[in-house]
Amino acid sequence: MSRHRVVVDIAGGTNPTWTTTLDELSVLQQELATEGLEIHVLVHSRAWPLVAWNQMSSSSEIHLQAEALARRGVRFVLCENTMHGANLRKRDLLPFVKTVPSAIGELVKKQTDGWAYVRRD
Amino acid sequence: MSRHRVVVDIAGGTNPTWTTTLDELSVLQQELATEGLEIHVLVHSRAWPLVAWNQMSSSSEIHLQAEALARRGVRFVLCENTMHGANLRKRDLLPFVKTVPSAIGELVKKQTDGWAYVRRD
Amino acid sequence: MSRHRVVVDIAGGTNPTWTTTLDELSVLQQELATEGLEIHVLVHSRAWPLVAWNQMSSSSEIHLQAEALARRGVRFVLCENTMHGANLRKRDLLPFVKTVPSAIGELVKKQTDGWAYVRRD
């Protein structure tokens, strides 16, 4: 088990904010690499375009940035309630994205297990 | 003591967001019912109309939704600093609402006692 | 070690909100003084003018309010990534401000060590 474990709660839907948050996570990985760190990014509500696309959006810079983090071990998790609300199917998600039944349930369970929690817009 | 305990921090004042959050809590109750779950909704700042009314507002859908959750064991807690700022008296609150001296004090004490924390707008 | 320890995450850039948050912290100090309390205010992103000034801003009410809290033991911490992004040098910071390499790293490490976390806008 890593010494540091954090679930990052992302609910907002604006792209400059996402880029800043993913930049932060990239720096965080370097900062805590030697101590041991596990990062889960929990995406829900209006933030779903960060990890999915549909007719209204197309692959983009932010998807490439997410993919680069995923390749370095960051886990991206999408809320299934959000999926249903946005009419997303499994094949609309970026290939490395996992899903959980509900965002809030995941946040509670992770903290019960000792994970840190950080809210980002 | 329940396996999972969470205090939900609600400071924002917009109604569609409240409905979404209370819907989430309703799903959460079902999701973690068998594992054991305690939910406190901590209302403060501009969010007070979620659990109170005055001359400017009237009972509404959101109050009925809150009441339904309260009947199923969710506790609604209002910050007394917020009460004073909004000129609310005890009789302005929905009957099932408890109060605490300050929102931030409650959030700190709950986390010291091992509760999870979730911020919602 | 204090019984209660909390890191307050401030990322937003609007002044009425800052005043409310610092007022809250002042009340919190009184509320939990006898139990033992340590408060760190972690400032980052658009919130940097809370603890620094440059050509675009000048010393102000909010700086005096922060200084009063600092004198009573609250620690103010600024993210160095934010400093670089806003072209701030050490001498632009209020004299009592400490810095950390990254906001999110600080939030994770503090929670790993058992600190409570409160997000404010």
Short mmCIF file of C-alpha atoms in Angstrom, two decimals:
data_model
loop_
_atom_site.label_atom_id
_atom_site.label_comp_id
_atom_site.label_asym_id
_atom_site.label_seq_id
_atom_site.Cartn_x
_atom_site.Cartn_y
_atom_site.Cartn_z
CA MET A 1 0.00 0.00 0.00
CA SER A 2 1.29 3.45 -0.93
CA ARG A 3 2.04 5.86 1.87
CA HIS A 4 -0.09 8.58 0.26
CA ARG A 5 -3.41 7.91 -1.46
CA VAL A 6 -5.69 10.62 -2.75
CA VAL A 7 -9.02 10.79 -4.54
CA VAL A 8 -9.52 14.01 -6.49
CA ASP A 9 -13.18 15.04 -6.85
CA ILE A 10 -13.83 16.85 -10.15
CA ALA A 11 -17.38 18.01 -10.83
CA GLY A 12 -16.99 21.19 -12.87
CA GLY A 13 -17.12 21.51 -16.60
CA THR A 14 -14.55 24.04 -17.75
CA ASN A 15 -11.44 23.13 -19.66
CA PRO A 16 -8.78 25.61 -18.43
CA THR A 17 -9.49 24.36 -14.90
CA TRP A 18 -9.04 20.73 -15.94
CA THR A 19 -5.67 21.45 -17.52
CA THR A 20 -4.50 23.18 -14.35
CA THR A 21 -5.67 20.27 -12.20
CA LEU A 22 -3.99 17.64 -14.39
CA ASP A 23 -0.80 19.76 -14.41
CA GLU A 24 -0.97 19.77 -10.59
CA LEU A 25 -1.30 15.98 -10.53
CA SER A 26 1.71 15.64 -12.79
CA VAL A 27 3.81 17.73 -10.40
CA LEU A 28 2.35 15.83 -7.43
CA GLN A 29 3.52 12.51 -8.89
CA GLN A 30 7.08 13.80 -9.05
CA GLU A 31 6.90 15.41 -5.61
CA LEU A 32 5.73 12.28 -3.78
CA ALA A 33 7.17 9.56 -6.04
CA THR A 34 9.81 8.43 -3.56
CA GLU A 35 7.35 8.37 -0.63
CA GLY A 36 4.75 6.33 -2.57
CA LEU A 37 1.55 7.79 -3.99
CA GLU A 38 -1.68 6.53 -5.53
CA ILE A 39 -4.00 8.96 -7.35
CA HIS A 40 -7.62 8.40 -8.36
CA VAL A 41 -9.38 11.12 -10.34
CA LEU A 42 -13.13 10.86 -9.77
CA VAL A 43 -15.06 12.54 -12.57
CA HIS A 44 -18.77 13.30 -12.30
CA SER A 45 -21.54 15.81 -13.05
CA ARG A 46 -20.60 18.36 -15.70
CA ALA A 47 -16.98 17.14 -15.76
CA TRP A 48 -17.66 14.03 -17.86
CA PRO A 49 -16.16 15.45 -21.13
CA LEU A 50 -12.79 15.16 -19.41
CA VAL A 51 -12.89 11.38 -19.94
CA ALA A 52 -15.47 10.77 -22.67
CA TRP A 53 -16.70 12.08 -25.99
CA ASN A 54 -19.94 11.97 -27.92
CA GLN A 55 -21.39 13.67 -30.99
CA MET A 56 -21.06 17.04 -29.26
CA SER A 57 -17.34 16.81 -28.53
CA SER A 58 -14.23 15.36 -30.12
CA SER A 59 -10.92 14.02 -28.88
CA SER A 60 -8.76 16.87 -27.66
CA GLU A 61 -5.69 18.10 -25.86
CA ILE A 62 -7.26 17.38 -22.48
CA HIS A 63 -7.81 13.73 -23.45
CA LEU A 64 -4.15 13.38 -24.43
CA GLN A 65 -3.12 14.93 -21.12
CA ALA A 66 -5.38 12.51 -19.21
CA GLU A 67 -4.01 9.57 -21.21
CA ALA A 68 -0.42 10.57 -20.39
CA LEU A 69 -1.27 10.56 -16.66
CA ALA A 70 -3.11 7.24 -16.97
CA ARG A 71 -0.02 5.73 -18.59
CA ARG A 72 1.96 6.84 -15.52
CA GLY A 73 -0.45 5.13 -13.13
CA VAL A 74 -3.18 7.67 -12.36
CA ARG A 75 -6.62 6.02 -12.37
CA PHE A 76 -9.56 7.87 -13.94
CA VAL A 77 -12.98 6.88 -12.63
CA LEU A 78 -16.35 8.05 -13.97
CA CYS A 79 -19.65 8.04 -12.04
CA GLU A 80 -22.27 5.76 -13.68
CA ASN A 81 -25.12 8.09 -12.64
CA THR A 82 -23.39 10.79 -14.63
CA MET A 83 -22.96 8.40 -17.58
CA HIS A 84 -26.68 7.69 -17.67
CA GLY A 85 -27.58 11.36 -17.30
CA ALA A 86 -25.32 12.28 -20.23
CA ASN A 87 -26.40 9.27 -22.36
CA LEU A 88 -22.88 7.90 -22.46
CA ARG A 89 -22.15 4.29 -23.27
CA LYS A 90 -19.04 2.31 -22.38
CA ARG A 91 -17.65 2.85 -25.89
CA ASP A 92 -17.86 6.66 -25.47
CA LEU A 93 -15.29 6.57 -22.65
CA LEU A 94 -11.55 6.90 -23.11
CA PRO A 95 -10.21 3.33 -23.07
CA PHE A 96 -8.44 3.61 -19.69
CA VAL A 97 -11.49 4.89 -17.76
CA LYS A 98 -13.10 2.77 -15.02
CA THR A 99 -16.59 3.38 -13.66
CA VAL A 100 -18.22 3.30 -10.20
CA PRO A 101 -21.94 3.28 -9.34
CA SER A 102 -21.92 6.72 -7.69
CA ALA A 103 -19.42 9.51 -7.10
CA ILE A 104 -20.40 10.16 -3.51
CA GLY A 105 -20.36 6.46 -2.62
CA GLU A 106 -16.84 6.18 -3.99
CA LEU A 107 -15.71 9.27 -2.04
CA VAL A 108 -17.10 7.87 1.21
CA LYS A 109 -15.64 4.39 0.74
CA LYS A 110 -12.20 5.71 -0.17
CA GLN A 111 -12.08 7.96 2.90
CA THR A 112 -13.30 5.12 5.14
CA ASP A 113 -10.25 3.24 3.80
CA GLY A 114 -7.95 6.15 4.74
CA TRP A 115 -7.59 7.98 1.44
CA ALA A 116 -7.12 11.75 1.40
CA TYR A 117 -9.74 13.83 -0.40
CA VAL A 118 -9.23 16.91 -2.54
CA ARG A 119 -12.03 18.84 -4.15
CA ARG A 120 -11.33 20.62 -7.43
CA ASP A 121 -13.79 22.56 -9.58
CA MET B 1 -21.08 2.86 15.04
CA SER B 2 -21.75 2.69 11.31
CA ARG B 3 -18.91 1.53 9.07
CA HIS B 4 -19.29 4.60 6.84
CA ARG B 5 -20.01 8.10 8.16
CA VAL B 6 -20.02 11.20 6.00
CA VAL B 7 -20.66 14.89 6.51
CA VAL B 8 -21.74 16.68 3.34
CA ASP B 9 -20.77 20.37 3.25
CA ILE B 10 -23.33 22.46 1.34
CA ALA B 11 -22.66 26.21 1.07
CA GLY B 12 -24.11 27.19 -2.28
CA GLY B 13 -27.51 28.64 -2.95
CA THR B 14 -28.90 27.20 -6.15
CA ASN B 15 -31.79 24.82 -6.28
CA PRO B 16 -31.01 22.48 -9.20
CA THR B 17 -27.72 21.67 -7.46
CA TRP B 18 -29.51 20.86 -4.19
CA THR B 19 -31.89 18.47 -5.92
CA THR B 20 -28.97 16.67 -7.54
CA THR B 21 -27.13 16.40 -4.22
CA LEU B 22 -30.18 15.06 -2.36
CA ASP B 23 -30.79 12.59 -5.20
CA GLU B 24 -27.17 11.44 -4.79
CA LEU B 25 -27.69 10.94 -1.05
CA SER B 26 -30.79 8.88 -1.71
CA VAL B 27 -28.81 6.58 -4.03
CA LEU B 28 -25.95 6.50 -1.52
CA GLN B 29 -28.25 5.24 1.23
CA GLN B 30 -29.28 2.29 -0.93
CA GLU B 31 -25.71 1.62 -2.09
CA LEU B 32 -24.19 1.41 1.40
CA ALA B 33 -27.24 0.29 3.42
CA THR B 34 -25.92 -3.20 4.07
CA GLU B 35 -22.45 -1.96 5.06
CA GLY B 36 -23.82 0.68 7.49
CA LEU B 37 -23.92 4.39 6.76
CA GLU B 38 -24.60 7.61 8.65
CA ILE B 39 -25.15 10.87 6.72
CA HIS B 40 -25.08 14.42 8.08
CA VAL B 41 -25.90 17.28 5.71
CA LEU B 42 -24.26 20.46 6.97
CA VAL B 43 -25.97 23.54 5.56
CA HIS B 44 -24.44 27.00 5.78
CA SER B 45 -23.85 30.32 4.01
CA ARG B 46 -26.16 30.89 1.07
CA ALA B 47 -27.54 27.35 1.29
CA TRP B 48 -29.87 28.04 4.25
CA PRO B 49 -33.11 28.07 2.19
CA LEU B 50 -32.59 24.33 1.76
CA VAL B 51 -33.74 23.82 5.38
CA ALA B 52 -35.60 27.00 6.34
CA TRP B 53 -38.08 29.51 5.07
CA ASN B 54 -38.89 33.14 5.78
CA GLN B 55 -41.01 35.88 4.22
CA MET B 56 -38.87 35.67 1.09
CA SER B 57 -39.40 31.99 0.41
CA SER B 58 -42.09 29.37 0.84
CA SER B 59 -42.18 25.62 1.40
CA SER B 60 -41.19 23.84 -1.76
CA GLU B 61 -40.24 20.65 -3.54
CA ILE B 62 -36.76 20.78 -2.08
CA HIS B 63 -38.15 20.85 1.46
CA LEU B 64 -40.25 17.78 0.77
CA GLN B 65 -37.20 16.02 -0.64
CA ALA B 66 -35.15 16.93 2.44
CA GLU B 67 -37.97 15.76 4.71
CA ALA B 68 -38.12 12.40 2.93
CA LEU B 69 -34.39 11.90 3.53
CA ALA B 70 -34.73 12.99 7.17
CA ARG B 71 -37.45 10.39 7.65
CA ARG B 72 -34.99 7.77 6.39
CA GLY B 73 -32.34 8.81 8.91
CA VAL B 74 -30.31 11.57 7.24
CA ARG B 75 -29.57 14.37 9.70
CA PHE B 76 -29.78 17.99 8.51
CA VAL B 77 -27.69 20.48 10.46
CA LEU B 78 -27.68 24.26 10.06
CA CYS B 79 -24.88 26.64 11.12
CA GLU B 80 -26.01 29.12 13.80
CA ASN B 81 -23.74 31.85 12.41
CA THR B 82 -25.66 31.51 9.14
CA MET B 83 -28.97 31.63 11.05
CA HIS B 84 -28.03 34.94 12.66
CA GLY B 85 -26.75 36.40 9.40
CA ALA B 86 -30.02 35.51 7.65
CA ASN B 87 -32.21 36.60 10.59
CA LEU B 88 -33.64 33.12 11.01
CA ARG B 89 -35.27 31.98 14.22
CA LYS B 90 -35.74 28.43 15.41
CA ARG B 91 -39.35 28.48 14.19
CA ASP B 92 -38.23 29.30 10.64
CA LEU B 93 -36.39 25.97 10.35
CA LEU B 94 -37.91 22.77 9.04
CA PRO B 95 -38.92 20.77 12.12
CA PHE B 96 -36.29 18.05 11.73
CA VAL B 97 -33.30 20.45 11.49
CA LYS B 98 -30.62 20.56 14.21
CA THR B 99 -28.17 23.42 14.66
CA VAL B 100 -24.45 23.72 15.48
CA PRO B 101 -22.50 26.83 16.55
CA SER B 102 -20.35 26.96 13.39
CA ALA B 103 -20.07 25.04 10.13
CA ILE B 104 -16.31 24.84 10.12
CA GLY B 105 -16.14 23.74 13.75
CA GLU B 106 -18.54 20.92 12.99
CA LEU B 107 -16.52 19.85 9.93
CA VAL B 108 -13.31 19.74 11.96
CA LYS B 109 -14.82 17.84 14.88
CA LYS B 110 -16.50 15.28 12.63
CA GLN B 111 -13.25 14.59 10.75
CA THR B 112 -11.30 14.34 14.01
CA ASP B 113 -13.81 11.62 14.90
CA GLY B 114 -13.12 9.79 11.62
CA TRP B 115 -16.00 10.97 9.44
CA ALA B 116 -15.51 11.33 5.69
CA TYR B 117 -16.02 14.77 4.17
CA VAL B 118 -17.63 15.66 0.87
CA ARG B 119 -17.93 19.20 -0.43
CA ARG B 120 -20.87 20.03 -2.67
CA ASP B 121 -21.75 23.43 -4.14
CA MET C 1 -0.04 17.61 19.17
CA SER C 2 -3.35 19.47 19.12
CA ARG C 3 -6.51 17.38 19.29
CA HIS C 4 -7.95 19.13 16.22
CA ARG C 5 -5.88 20.07 13.17
CA VAL C 6 -7.35 21.47 9.98
CA VAL C 7 -6.02 22.65 6.64
CA VAL C 8 -8.33 25.09 4.89
CA ASP C 9 -8.07 25.00 1.08
CA ILE C 10 -8.69 28.44 -0.47
CA ALA C 11 -8.48 28.69 -4.26
CA GLY C 12 -11.01 31.38 -5.18
CA GLY C 13 -10.33 35.01 -5.78
CA THR C 14 -13.16 37.07 -4.37
CA ASN C 15 -12.80 39.28 -1.36
CA PRO C 16 -16.19 39.09 0.42
CA THR C 17 -15.72 35.31 0.54
CA TRP C 18 -12.26 35.64 2.09
CA THR C 19 -13.56 37.92 4.85
CA THR C 20 -16.30 35.42 5.68
CA THR C 21 -13.81 32.55 5.79
CA LEU C 22 -11.36 34.42 8.04
CA ASP C 23 -14.28 35.43 10.28
CA GLU C 24 -15.20 31.74 10.49
CA LEU C 25 -11.65 30.84 11.49
CA SER C 26 -11.68 33.47 14.20
CA VAL C 27 -14.85 31.97 15.69
CA LEU C 28 -13.39 28.47 15.27
CA GLN C 29 -10.35 29.39 17.34
CA GLN C 30 -12.57 30.45 20.23
CA GLU C 31 -14.86 27.43 19.85
CA LEU C 32 -12.10 24.81 20.00
CA ALA C 33 -9.47 26.68 22.03
CA THR C 34 -9.88 24.53 25.13
CA GLU C 35 -9.81 21.27 23.14
CA GLY C 36 -6.65 22.23 21.21
CA LEU C 37 -6.64 23.35 17.59
CA GLU C 38 -4.10 24.01 14.85
CA ILE C 39 -5.16 25.85 11.67
CA HIS C 40 -3.28 26.07 8.38
CA VAL C 41 -4.74 28.23 5.61
CA LEU C 42 -3.51 26.95 2.25
CA VAL C 43 -3.75 29.65 -0.41
CA HIS C 44 -3.39 28.88 -4.11
CA SER C 45 -4.64 29.63 -7.63
CA ARG C 46 -6.61 32.86 -7.88
CA ALA C 47 -6.58 33.35 -4.09
CA TRP C 48 -2.98 34.60 -3.89
CA PRO C 49 -3.91 38.30 -3.28
CA LEU C 50 -5.13 37.18 0.14
CA VAL C 51 -1.48 36.91 1.27
CA ALA C 52 0.56 38.94 -1.21
CA TRP C 53 0.57 42.17 -3.13
CA ASN C 54 2.13 43.43 -6.35
CA GLN C 55 1.78 46.49 -8.59
CA MET C 56 -1.83 45.57 -9.25
CA SER C 57 -2.96 45.48 -5.63
CA SER C 58 -2.20 47.28 -2.39
CA SER C 59 -2.31 46.39 1.29
CA SER C 60 -5.86 46.19 2.47
CA GLU C 61 -8.39 45.25 5.12
CA ILE C 62 -8.08 41.57 4.25
CA HIS C 63 -4.31 41.65 4.87
CA LEU C 64 -4.87 43.16 8.31
CA GLN C 65 -7.43 40.49 9.08
CA ALA C 66 -5.00 37.75 7.99
CA GLU C 67 -2.23 39.31 10.05
CA ALA C 68 -4.44 39.36 13.16
CA LEU C 69 -5.11 35.63 12.74
CA ALA C 70 -1.42 34.92 12.12
CA ARG C 71 -0.58 36.70 15.37
CA ARG C 72 -2.99 34.33 17.13
CA GLY C 73 -1.27 31.25 15.71
CA VAL C 74 -2.96 30.56 12.37
CA ARG C 75 -0.39 29.62 9.72
CA PHE C 76 -0.80 30.98 6.19
CA VAL C 77 0.82 28.92 3.45
CA LEU C 78 1.12 29.83 -0.23
CA CYS C 79 1.66 27.40 -3.12
CA GLU C 80 4.96 28.04 -4.97
CA ASN C 81 3.45 27.01 -8.31
CA THR C 82 0.93 29.80 -7.81
CA MET C 83 3.75 32.20 -6.90
CA HIS C 84 5.57 31.49 -10.14
CA GLY C 85 2.38 31.72 -12.20
CA ALA C 86 1.58 35.13 -10.68
CA ASN C 87 5.20 36.38 -10.90
CA LEU C 88 5.41 36.84 -7.14
CA ARG C 89 8.71 37.00 -5.32
CA LYS C 90 9.35 36.27 -1.67
CA ARG C 91 9.31 40.00 -0.91
CA ASP C 92 5.79 40.36 -2.33
CA LEU C 93 4.37 38.08 0.38
CA LEU C 94 3.03 39.25 3.72
CA PRO C 95 5.88 38.71 6.19
CA PHE C 96 4.21 35.85 8.10
CA VAL C 97 3.49 33.70 5.01
CA LYS C 98 5.24 30.36 4.49
CA THR C 99 5.42 28.54 1.16
CA VAL C 100 5.10 24.91 0.01
CA PRO C 101 6.04 23.41 -3.38
CA SER C 102 2.46 22.54 -4.37
CA ALA C 103 -1.02 22.99 -2.90
CA ILE C 104 -2.22 19.50 -3.69
CA GLY C 105 0.95 17.88 -2.30
CA GLU C 106 0.46 19.77 0.95
CA LEU C 107 -3.21 18.72 1.16
CA VAL C 108 -2.32 15.07 0.64
CA LYS C 109 0.54 15.06 3.14
CA LYS C 110 -1.51 16.83 5.81
CA GLN C 111 -4.38 14.36 5.47
CA THR C 112 -1.97 11.40 5.52
CA ASP C 113 -0.85 12.82 8.87
CA GLY C 114 -4.44 12.94 10.14
CA TRP C 115 -5.40 16.56 9.52
CA ALA C 116 -9.00 17.47 8.68
CA TYR C 117 -9.66 19.17 5.35
CA VAL C 118 -12.09 21.95 4.57
CA ARG C 119 -12.58 23.41 1.11
CA ARG C 120 -13.63 27.05 0.84
CA ASP C 121 -14.09 29.08 -2.34
#
